[in-house]
Amino acid sequence: MTIECVNPEGLRFNQMKSSSHQTLETRMRPILMKGHERPLTFLRYNRNGDLLFSCAKDHTPTVWFADNGERLGTYRGHSGAVWCCDISRDSSRLITGSADQTAKLWDVKSGKELFTFKFGAPARSVDFSVDDHLAVITTDHFVGTSSAIHVKRIAEDPEDQVGDSVLVLQSPDGKKKINRAVWGPLNQTIVSGGEDAAIRIWDAETGKLLKQSDEEVGHKEAITSLCKAADDSHFLTGSHDKTAKLWDMRTLTLIKTYTTVVPVNAVAMSPLLNHVVLGGGQDASAVTTTDHRAGKFEAKFYDTILQEEIGGVKGHFGPINALAFSPDGKSFSSGGEDGYVRLHHFDSNYFNIKI
Amino acid sequence: MAAVVDIDVLTAQLGINWSDVNLDSIQLPPGNDFGIESDDESVYQDDQSEFDTGFGNIIVVDHLPVVPKEKFEKLEGVVKKIYNQLGVIKENGLLMPVDPDTKMTLGYCFIEFNTPQEAQNAKEKSHGYKLDKSHIFAVNMFDDFDRLMNVKEEWEPPQERPYVPGENLQKWLTDDKARDQLVIRFGHDTEVYWNDARQKKPEPVHKRSYWTESYVQWSPIGTYLVTLHKQGAAVWGGADTFTRLMRYQHSMVKLVDFSPGEKYLVTYHSQEPSNPRDASKVEIKVFDVRTGRMMRDFKGSADEFSIGGPGGVAGASWPVFRWACGKDDKYFAKLSKNTISVYETETFSLIDKKSMKVDNVVDICWSPTDSILSLFVPEQGGGNQPAKVALVQIPSKVELRQKNLFSVSDCKMYWQSSGEYLAVKVDRYTKTKKSTYSGFELFRIKERDIPIEVLELDNKNDKIIAFAWEPKGQRFAGIHGDQPNRDVSFYSIKTGTKTLERVSKLATLKAKQAKCPLLVAPQASTSFLAGLKGFNGQLEFFNVDELETMATAEHFMATDIEWDPTGRYVATSVTTVHEMENGFTIWSFNGNMVYRILKDHFFQLAWRPRPASFLTAEKEEEIAKNLRNYSKRYEAEDQDVSLLLSEQDREKRRALNEEWQKWVMQWKSLHEEEKLVRQNLRDGEVSDVEEDEYEAKEVEFEDLIDVTEEIVQELM
């Protein structure tokens, strides 16, 4: 286990738009968590906010203490990059989706593998329903199969678990990946977004396509990330078109758009303040090697309502692939292409930002 | 269109539902159009032009000698001989009518050429040709005869056309907020904006997609915007929007250049040779900007146009022609091997009909105000013949001053903008010939005999990397030294009472890390340094009057910097050489960021230049004296605007907040409604802790970070 505390660049909140041009700086020591050998892909806190789960391309999802960044354990069993995970409401079950064409159910405490859902294609995203009785899993297109959304029933007792799908939804364009699919309010709908830049709302019972985002106002390029509010009322999507958009989850009405300068790989919403965070950066292959600032590997904070940038957190050496807020909104963590998780506990200055 | 009714009737008779017919699917057999007129008007235009050529290649030569039959063949031979030099006469193309009664020729003939161009040429060249004393040719185009015959016997006064006022091409100067315009090119779009620094945003003036096929350029005093197209160049301008004022035909034009007074436009086109060993072909045309008439064209291989000058494209150095002395556009010069060709614009021909021979000349430079040309000839014969800098008066071609320089590797000439001084930066070899160092030769043009002063740098081994004059001023700055510790020195050349050592050093800034280009604000005492292209876009705003740095800033990865014509604002931009953060930032002269605009695929930003002030010197002085009174008014306006802005901003925020609250209320109520269902889903679990997450809680933290003890001295 490695926990490093490096001299941080710190968190800079500069009030660009304010007339006085003052810079408010808060010095936070991020906790640098080095446990993965490959780029991070996903981060998620459990509901209590005491555990942080991380997925990376190195096959081994890891759980950390969200307070001090200590590594608690790993979940060994996958044989490919792990793209996504979700934790049940009572923090007993973990579900992971992997490029090894499986999604696995784990016992959080013991790290035991409970069940393996097998697909003929890489599993891209996973999400537990409100009651944890269902899970939605998306798979990529692969030799002979097109990308699809699968709904699986999750049994109370792992002994009774079966691999059958309750419902399978096919994307209109099977060649385009569905990067995220999550449950809508009361498990009535499934919201998906992917490479074809469209957001779709499906009926979770019948599998009927209910709504699709308007091409005019919607994203112009692949949707990379999707983060929903804790009460399932609205959600935020990030896209390669350098924007993030906030939508009403029931009506699919576009509420806000946040524009940045780099492709967005990860998004998060603060549960406490009206802040959204966007992370991203130039594609790893296109990054210049001369200056790490050239890629803009910065987690950018925006005011949710005013859509204005309030500040940024630097530190990663590569694009940011994952972002997550702790449920109390007092800390957040970011995961990068550089293989690091950076855990930030906000200090008092953060809570006093006025713009 | 009347036919449509008939068609309706006809189709009704035939029982065809007209609306079901897909017109696009109907294809006519080739070569038969069934009498349907094509929508493509160009088809007809082509026909027209062929029609015109009917007699266009025939000229009528009058005032020939009247000769009897015996001499007929001889005369025919003479005429053929004359006109064969001017073009190709068609077979049997010479027709000389003979009077059937007298058997004498009628004194005129018709000549048919291969092409109308040859005929036109022959007409122009031979009209007025003296065969002998009594026979002076009168040549006309055959097509003109109808027109000439119809000339009325009596002179009619031409109808007076009412004066139509042209558009006010300088309307932009009368902007009541005294803002400057700038044009940007990004993607396929070109947009012109007011730089509205008060509102902290640009105000759009005009935008257009596919306005130009490569770049746009302002004319030197801002009247016109020129765009480049396949067919040629076009200039745009006008009172309110940009309308096309004139087109200049020059296919595949690559570069354009204006004369300083905007009277003439030079266009450049070069063709890559099919055989790479050949030099590329270059064609340059000079147009009159207002009439659109071509004044002169130059053709040749690229070699003839490629000596000296700061870089260029595909062979030639651009601009090929250097225009002289300010707004009159009287002379322009071209540098080619061993010669300097100076043309004057009245006749567009060489002064004294010949070029100046100067062996091995490599660079020429006009004084910005007088018709004085400075030229540089490098060292020859391995140092036996020294390098030379000379000043030549035009049009007399008298050498005013000359200076020989020894062991010189390179020279650069910098004229001060009002033509009073010429600074020549001389790079000399050190004794080992391995490296070079820099010095200056300063010419005082306006003083008797043009004294020359030599200036050496404090550190003898330094090289000057960049140089700049203060516009209209007596100071200059240079960046010297080796990487990474470069110094910037400021000098004053002010004429003092002391005869010696009149150039004095004002200050040196030490170790400005790798600041490359040096930019001086126009009409302001601010000098501005910047490091670009790989230097991370560090900017430094330096006040030369106070000799202090006003501000430092950074526009990360900035590639270009341009001052606005008034020196109030400066724009830094990131163009497409970088993938990210394309766009531009506007800074005030003292280094405050005003606003930033991001545009993908950003190519170009150009401020619209302003002409020299129309105010008299006295008026300017008066304004300078009473500046406080004037500035009061503008300060009040500024304050009004900023109040208005903050008011608008508040209003906008309030509206946004209200809208958001509405959403939140709606979400809350829905969440409440669904509470029971949700509890059932969760097997009766009640805890919905996330209920009140929208309350923007006031959270107070008290962290004791550090305790330091300080002893405070008691004040008396």
Short mmCIF file of N, CA and C in Angstrom, two decimals, chain B residues 267-363:
data_model
loop_
_atom_site.label_atom_id
_atom_site.label_comp_id
_atom_site.label_asym_id
_atom_site.label_seq_id
_atom_site.Cartn_x
_atom_site.Cartn_y
_atom_site.Cartn_z
N THR B 267 -1.00 42.37 -56.39
CA THR B 267 -1.40 40.99 -56.18
C THR B 267 -0.33 40.07 -56.73
N TYR B 268 -0.24 38.91 -56.12
CA TYR B 268 0.86 38.00 -56.44
C TYR B 268 0.32 36.60 -56.67
N HIS B 269 0.81 35.99 -57.69
CA HIS B 269 0.44 34.60 -57.94
C HIS B 269 1.66 33.87 -58.45
N SER B 270 1.87 32.68 -57.96
CA SER B 270 3.00 31.91 -58.48
C SER B 270 2.52 30.52 -58.82
N GLN B 271 3.11 30.00 -59.85
CA GLN B 271 2.71 28.66 -60.29
C GLN B 271 3.87 27.72 -60.10
N GLU B 272 3.60 26.63 -59.43
CA GLU B 272 4.64 25.63 -59.24
C GLU B 272 4.97 25.03 -60.60
N PRO B 273 6.24 24.90 -60.92
CA PRO B 273 6.58 24.33 -62.23
C PRO B 273 6.30 22.84 -62.23
N SER B 274 5.96 22.32 -63.42
CA SER B 274 5.71 20.89 -63.50
C SER B 274 7.02 20.13 -63.35
N ASN B 275 8.08 20.72 -63.83
CA ASN B 275 9.40 20.14 -63.64
C ASN B 275 10.06 20.83 -62.45
N PRO B 276 10.36 20.06 -61.39
CA PRO B 276 10.85 20.71 -60.17
C PRO B 276 12.17 21.45 -60.35
N ARG B 277 12.88 21.18 -61.42
CA ARG B 277 14.17 21.87 -61.59
C ARG B 277 13.97 23.30 -62.09
N ASP B 278 12.83 23.55 -62.72
CA ASP B 278 12.56 24.90 -63.19
C ASP B 278 12.15 25.79 -62.02
N ALA B 279 12.38 27.05 -62.18
CA ALA B 279 11.90 27.98 -61.16
C ALA B 279 10.41 28.19 -61.39
N SER B 280 9.69 28.48 -60.31
CA SER B 280 8.25 28.65 -60.48
C SER B 280 7.97 30.00 -61.14
N LYS B 281 6.85 30.02 -61.84
CA LYS B 281 6.46 31.22 -62.59
C LYS B 281 5.74 32.18 -61.65
N VAL B 282 6.04 33.42 -61.78
CA VAL B 282 5.45 34.42 -60.90
C VAL B 282 4.75 35.46 -61.75
N GLU B 283 3.56 35.83 -61.31
CA GLU B 283 2.87 36.93 -61.98
C GLU B 283 2.42 37.92 -60.92
N ILE B 284 2.77 39.17 -61.13
CA ILE B 284 2.40 40.21 -60.18
C ILE B 284 1.64 41.28 -60.94
N LYS B 285 0.53 41.71 -60.36
CA LYS B 285 -0.24 42.76 -61.00
C LYS B 285 -0.39 43.92 -60.03
N VAL B 286 -0.38 45.11 -60.59
CA VAL B 286 -0.61 46.31 -59.77
C VAL B 286 -1.92 46.92 -60.24
N PHE B 287 -2.86 47.07 -59.29
CA PHE B 287 -4.16 47.62 -59.63
C PHE B 287 -4.34 49.00 -58.99
N ASP B 288 -5.14 49.82 -59.62
CA ASP B 288 -5.61 51.03 -58.97
C ASP B 288 -6.78 50.60 -58.09
N VAL B 289 -6.70 50.90 -56.80
CA VAL B 289 -7.69 50.38 -55.87
C VAL B 289 -9.08 50.90 -56.19
N ARG B 290 -9.18 52.21 -56.52
CA ARG B 290 -10.52 52.78 -56.66
C ARG B 290 -11.18 52.43 -57.98
N THR B 291 -10.43 52.43 -59.07
CA THR B 291 -11.05 52.16 -60.36
C THR B 291 -11.01 50.68 -60.72
N GLY B 292 -10.14 49.92 -60.06
CA GLY B 292 -10.02 48.51 -60.37
C GLY B 292 -9.22 48.25 -61.62
N ARG B 293 -8.63 49.29 -62.21
CA ARG B 293 -7.87 49.10 -63.44
C ARG B 293 -6.50 48.52 -63.15
N MET B 294 -6.08 47.60 -64.01
CA MET B 294 -4.74 47.08 -63.84
C MET B 294 -3.74 48.08 -64.41
N MET B 295 -2.77 48.51 -63.61
CA MET B 295 -1.84 49.53 -64.06
C MET B 295 -0.62 48.91 -64.73
N ARG B 296 -0.22 47.75 -64.25
CA ARG B 296 1.00 47.16 -64.80
C ARG B 296 1.05 45.72 -64.34
N ASP B 297 1.54 44.86 -65.17
CA ASP B 297 1.80 43.52 -64.65
C ASP B 297 3.22 43.10 -64.94
N PHE B 298 3.73 42.27 -64.06
CA PHE B 298 5.11 41.80 -64.13
C PHE B 298 5.05 40.29 -64.18
N LYS B 299 5.77 39.71 -65.13
CA LYS B 299 5.83 38.26 -65.18
C LYS B 299 7.28 37.83 -65.20
N GLY B 300 7.51 36.65 -64.70
CA GLY B 300 8.87 36.17 -64.76
C GLY B 300 9.03 34.94 -63.90
N SER B 301 10.24 34.44 -63.83
CA SER B 301 10.47 33.29 -62.98
C SER B 301 10.74 33.81 -61.57
N ALA B 302 10.53 32.94 -60.62
CA ALA B 302 10.58 33.36 -59.22
C ALA B 302 11.94 33.93 -58.84
N ASP B 303 12.99 33.50 -59.52
CA ASP B 303 14.33 33.96 -59.17
C ASP B 303 14.47 35.47 -59.24
N GLU B 304 13.73 36.04 -60.19
CA GLU B 304 13.86 37.49 -60.37
C GLU B 304 13.25 38.27 -59.22
N PHE B 305 12.42 37.59 -58.44
CA PHE B 305 11.71 38.30 -57.38
C PHE B 305 12.13 37.85 -56.00
N SER B 306 13.25 37.18 -55.90
CA SER B 306 13.50 36.51 -54.63
C SER B 306 14.77 36.94 -53.92
N ILE B 307 15.11 38.22 -54.01
CA ILE B 307 16.30 38.66 -53.29
C ILE B 307 15.89 39.59 -52.17
N GLY B 308 16.43 39.33 -51.00
CA GLY B 308 16.14 40.20 -49.86
C GLY B 308 14.73 40.02 -49.38
N GLY B 309 14.35 40.87 -48.46
CA GLY B 309 12.98 40.83 -47.96
C GLY B 309 12.81 39.77 -46.89
N PRO B 310 11.85 40.01 -46.05
CA PRO B 310 11.66 39.09 -44.93
C PRO B 310 10.81 37.89 -45.32
N GLY B 311 11.40 36.91 -45.88
CA GLY B 311 10.69 35.67 -46.17
C GLY B 311 9.62 35.83 -47.21
N GLY B 312 8.97 34.75 -47.54
CA GLY B 312 7.91 34.82 -48.53
C GLY B 312 7.36 33.45 -48.78
N VAL B 313 6.68 33.30 -49.88
CA VAL B 313 6.16 31.97 -50.20
C VAL B 313 6.63 31.57 -51.58
N ALA B 314 6.76 30.30 -51.77
CA ALA B 314 7.00 29.68 -53.07
C ALA B 314 7.93 30.51 -53.94
N GLY B 315 9.10 30.74 -53.46
CA GLY B 315 10.08 31.39 -54.33
C GLY B 315 10.30 32.85 -54.03
N ALA B 316 9.30 33.68 -54.27
CA ALA B 316 9.55 35.11 -54.19
C ALA B 316 9.49 35.61 -52.75
N SER B 317 10.17 36.70 -52.49
CA SER B 317 10.07 37.32 -51.18
C SER B 317 8.93 38.32 -51.24
N TRP B 318 8.20 38.37 -50.19
CA TRP B 318 7.05 39.25 -50.18
C TRP B 318 7.22 40.30 -49.10
N PRO B 319 6.88 41.54 -49.29
CA PRO B 319 6.39 42.08 -50.55
C PRO B 319 7.51 42.31 -51.55
N VAL B 320 7.24 42.04 -52.78
CA VAL B 320 8.24 42.22 -53.83
C VAL B 320 8.53 43.70 -54.02
N PHE B 321 7.47 44.49 -53.99
CA PHE B 321 7.64 45.92 -54.20
C PHE B 321 7.64 46.65 -52.87
N ARG B 322 8.62 47.48 -52.69
CA ARG B 322 8.66 48.32 -51.48
C ARG B 322 8.17 49.70 -51.90
N TRP B 323 7.16 50.19 -51.21
CA TRP B 323 6.58 51.47 -51.56
C TRP B 323 7.25 52.58 -50.77
N ALA B 324 7.38 53.70 -51.42
CA ALA B 324 8.14 54.79 -50.80
C ALA B 324 7.23 55.86 -50.24
N CYS B 325 7.78 56.63 -49.43
CA CYS B 325 7.33 57.90 -48.88
C CYS B 325 5.85 58.06 -48.70
N GLY B 326 5.43 57.51 -47.65
CA GLY B 326 4.15 57.81 -47.04
C GLY B 326 2.97 57.73 -47.97
N LYS B 327 2.14 58.75 -47.90
CA LYS B 327 0.80 58.64 -48.46
C LYS B 327 0.73 58.95 -49.95
N ASP B 328 1.81 59.41 -50.55
CA ASP B 328 1.71 59.82 -51.95
C ASP B 328 1.78 58.65 -52.92
N ASP B 329 2.34 57.56 -52.47
CA ASP B 329 2.48 56.37 -53.32
C ASP B 329 3.17 56.72 -54.63
N LYS B 330 4.23 57.47 -54.53
CA LYS B 330 4.83 57.95 -55.77
C LYS B 330 5.81 56.96 -56.39
N TYR B 331 6.58 56.30 -55.55
CA TYR B 331 7.58 55.39 -56.09
C TYR B 331 7.45 54.02 -55.47
N PHE B 332 7.83 53.02 -56.21
CA PHE B 332 8.04 51.72 -55.60
C PHE B 332 9.27 51.07 -56.20
N ALA B 333 9.89 50.25 -55.38
CA ALA B 333 11.18 49.70 -55.79
C ALA B 333 11.14 48.19 -55.73
N LYS B 334 11.88 47.59 -56.62
CA LYS B 334 12.01 46.15 -56.64
C LYS B 334 13.48 45.80 -56.63
N LEU B 335 13.80 44.80 -55.85
CA LEU B 335 15.18 44.38 -55.74
C LEU B 335 15.35 43.10 -56.55
N SER B 336 16.30 43.09 -57.44
CA SER B 336 16.63 41.82 -58.09
C SER B 336 18.14 41.75 -58.19
N LYS B 337 18.64 40.71 -58.84
CA LYS B 337 20.07 40.47 -58.78
C LYS B 337 20.88 41.66 -59.33
N ASN B 338 21.70 42.24 -58.47
CA ASN B 338 22.60 43.33 -58.84
C ASN B 338 21.89 44.60 -59.30
N THR B 339 20.57 44.63 -59.20
CA THR B 339 19.89 45.85 -59.65
C THR B 339 18.80 46.22 -58.67
N ILE B 340 18.53 47.51 -58.63
CA ILE B 340 17.37 48.01 -57.92
C ILE B 340 16.54 48.73 -58.96
N SER B 341 15.29 48.29 -59.14
CA SER B 341 14.43 48.95 -60.11
C SER B 341 13.45 49.82 -59.35
N VAL B 342 13.51 51.11 -59.64
CA VAL B 342 12.58 52.04 -58.98
C VAL B 342 11.60 52.52 -60.03
N TYR B 343 10.31 52.33 -59.74
CA TYR B 343 9.26 52.75 -60.66
C TYR B 343 8.56 53.96 -60.07
N GLU B 344 7.99 54.77 -60.96
CA GLU B 344 7.15 55.83 -60.43
C GLU B 344 5.74 55.59 -60.94
N THR B 345 4.75 56.02 -60.17
CA THR B 345 3.38 55.57 -60.41
C THR B 345 2.63 56.44 -61.40
N GLU B 346 3.22 57.54 -61.89
CA GLU B 346 2.50 58.34 -62.86
C GLU B 346 2.38 57.58 -64.19
N THR B 347 3.49 56.98 -64.59
CA THR B 347 3.46 56.22 -65.85
C THR B 347 3.69 54.73 -65.64
N PHE B 348 3.95 54.36 -64.41
CA PHE B 348 4.29 52.98 -64.10
C PHE B 348 5.45 52.47 -64.93
N SER B 349 6.48 53.30 -65.02
CA SER B 349 7.67 52.84 -65.70
C SER B 349 8.87 53.20 -64.84
N LEU B 350 10.04 52.69 -65.23
CA LEU B 350 11.25 52.93 -64.47
C LEU B 350 11.63 54.40 -64.50
N ILE B 351 12.16 54.88 -63.41
CA ILE B 351 12.67 56.25 -63.39
C ILE B 351 13.87 56.32 -64.32
N ASP B 352 13.91 57.31 -65.18
CA ASP B 352 14.96 57.49 -66.19
C ASP B 352 15.03 56.28 -67.12
N LYS B 353 13.99 55.49 -67.14
CA LYS B 353 13.91 54.33 -68.02
C LYS B 353 14.98 53.28 -67.76
N LYS B 354 15.67 53.38 -66.63
CA LYS B 354 16.61 52.29 -66.37
C LYS B 354 16.75 52.01 -64.86
N SER B 355 17.16 50.81 -64.58
CA SER B 355 17.34 50.40 -63.20
C SER B 355 18.69 50.87 -62.70
N MET B 356 18.84 50.85 -61.37
CA MET B 356 20.13 51.19 -60.80
C MET B 356 20.95 49.93 -60.65
N LYS B 357 22.19 50.00 -61.10
CA LYS B 357 23.06 48.83 -60.96
C LYS B 357 23.80 48.94 -59.64
N VAL B 358 23.57 48.04 -58.77
CA VAL B 358 24.35 47.97 -57.53
C VAL B 358 24.76 46.52 -57.35
N ASP B 359 26.04 46.26 -57.46
CA ASP B 359 26.47 44.87 -57.42
C ASP B 359 26.19 44.25 -56.06
N ASN B 360 25.62 43.08 -56.11
CA ASN B 360 25.42 42.26 -54.92
C ASN B 360 24.55 42.87 -53.84
N VAL B 361 23.72 43.81 -54.19
CA VAL B 361 22.86 44.39 -53.16
C VAL B 361 21.90 43.31 -52.65
N VAL B 362 21.70 43.24 -51.33
CA VAL B 362 20.81 42.20 -50.79
C VAL B 362 19.59 42.76 -50.08
N ASP B 363 19.63 44.02 -49.67
CA ASP B 363 18.46 44.51 -48.95
C ASP B 363 18.28 46.00 -49.23
#
